[in-house]
Amino acid sequence: MTTLFEPLQLGAITLPNRIIMAPMTRARGTQHHVPTPIMADYYAQRATAGLIISEAIGISQQGLGWAYATGIWSAEQIAGWRLITDAVHAAGGRIIAQLWHMGRVVHPSFLDGAQPIAPSVTTAPGLAHTYAGKQPYSQARALPLEEIPSLIAEFVQAGRNALLAGFDGVQIHAANGYLIDQFLRDSGNFRTDAYGGSVENRVRLLREVTQAVAHVVGADRTGVRLTPSSHDQGVRDSDPVPLFTRAAEVLSEIGIAHLELREPPADGSFGVSEYPPSAAIIREAFKGTLILNSDYDSARAEAALATGLADAVAFGRPFIANPQLPEVLRRGLPLAQEDRSTWFSQGIEGYTDYPGLPSGQVATQ
């Protein structure tokens, strides 16, 4: 029976265990979206994860609209991430970069007043997290056909930059109501061209971005994140099962190393669902490694592996206050609880100051 503590071959990357650190935005970059030295400490502290998926990293200024989040389009950003990947590798870990374009949820204040882009002319609900505090979103412009090749090229360059920064691979963020997810779902994609209407058309951008990134990074070092049964930031679909089944088939045909599914959390936070989880259906459609992520505890995670529903499980918030989470789970220790007020603050408080296990009590990787 497969357990959390068995190794896993994830494409080209060998994982010592199946406990994945999920991507989590923590807002410790600079206002110019450059990683900071304390981020190297943070990630290195968590290097006993089987794999670290980085916080979401903006592929371009057009695609990044979160205060103090990081990017990977400039030389300074690449150098900042290189310090982090070197620290993780020195601690025996593995780390991949999550490539992010936020689409319509980029506030114009990040774009010198320009409009954000989306599949169609729409406005995201709620408030944007900006340097001036919470502000209403603005109407996005529809991305014209002639700009799609340059968008794909930005994803490709971000993949190249991730390799230059020392990452072991990449994950394309196609979930949580961000740009690719906006193209996938019929609540915000009203296009009548080759990127809208039918399921096949709405999956087209995901296919083209993934193929292009996999070509330069290697399919065996490329993954994708989807949120098939939740709706986030006003993005939903009227019939998600055939949509995400086809998306999983497309990704399987490309031959990517992994697919991560973020299903709705039990407490209703970070995504709400109108539909039951679809992991079992997608498990049949996707032939690569399937990673599940949905507020798992150790028992639920082990059950998902034992039944074959998942090959690995991603843990998010437990890693915040439990830097050596794999050993905590292995020994059945109680989980420390994080301070939510410091999730997106700057500095080390609530970031690198959570205590680890006593020296000598952490299993080596």
mmCIF file of C-alpha atoms in Angstrom, residues 7 28-29 31 36-37 44 87 112 149 158 174 196 212 269 273 282 334 345 352:
data_model
loop_
_atom_site.group_PDB
_atom_site.id
_atom_site.type_symbol
_atom_site.label_atom_id
_atom_site.label_comp_id
_atom_site.label_asym_id
_atom_site.label_seq_id
_atom_site.Cartn_x
_atom_site.Cartn_y
_atom_site.Cartn_z
ATOM 1 C CA PRO A 7 9.529 8.049 -2.857
ATOM 2 C CA ARG A 28 7.584 39.023 1.021
ATOM 3 C CA GLY A 29 8.976 40.498 -2.207
ATOM 4 C CA GLN A 31 7.477 46.678 -4.548
ATOM 5 C CA THR A 36 14.139 39.055 -0.807
ATOM 6 C CA PRO A 37 16.803 37.192 1.218
ATOM 7 C CA ALA A 44 15.078 26.241 2.840
ATOM 8 C CA ALA A 87 19.316 27.524 -0.548
ATOM 9 C CA ASP A 112 0.350 52.541 -14.851
ATOM 10 C CA PRO A 149 1.209 34.775 -29.441
ATOM 11 C CA ALA A 158 9.179 32.716 -17.814
ATOM 12 C CA ALA A 174 -4.395 27.510 -14.762
ATOM 13 C CA GLY A 196 -14.298 30.622 -27.078
ATOM 14 C CA ALA A 212 5.075 25.812 -25.629
ATOM 15 C CA SER A 269 -12.583 29.223 2.372
ATOM 16 C CA SER A 273 -18.040 24.637 -4.998
ATOM 17 C CA ILE A 282 -9.920 13.231 -13.892
ATOM 18 C CA PRO A 334 0.072 17.858 16.773
ATOM 19 C CA SER A 345 2.773 40.967 6.086
ATOM 20 C CA THR A 352 10.678 32.328 9.213
#
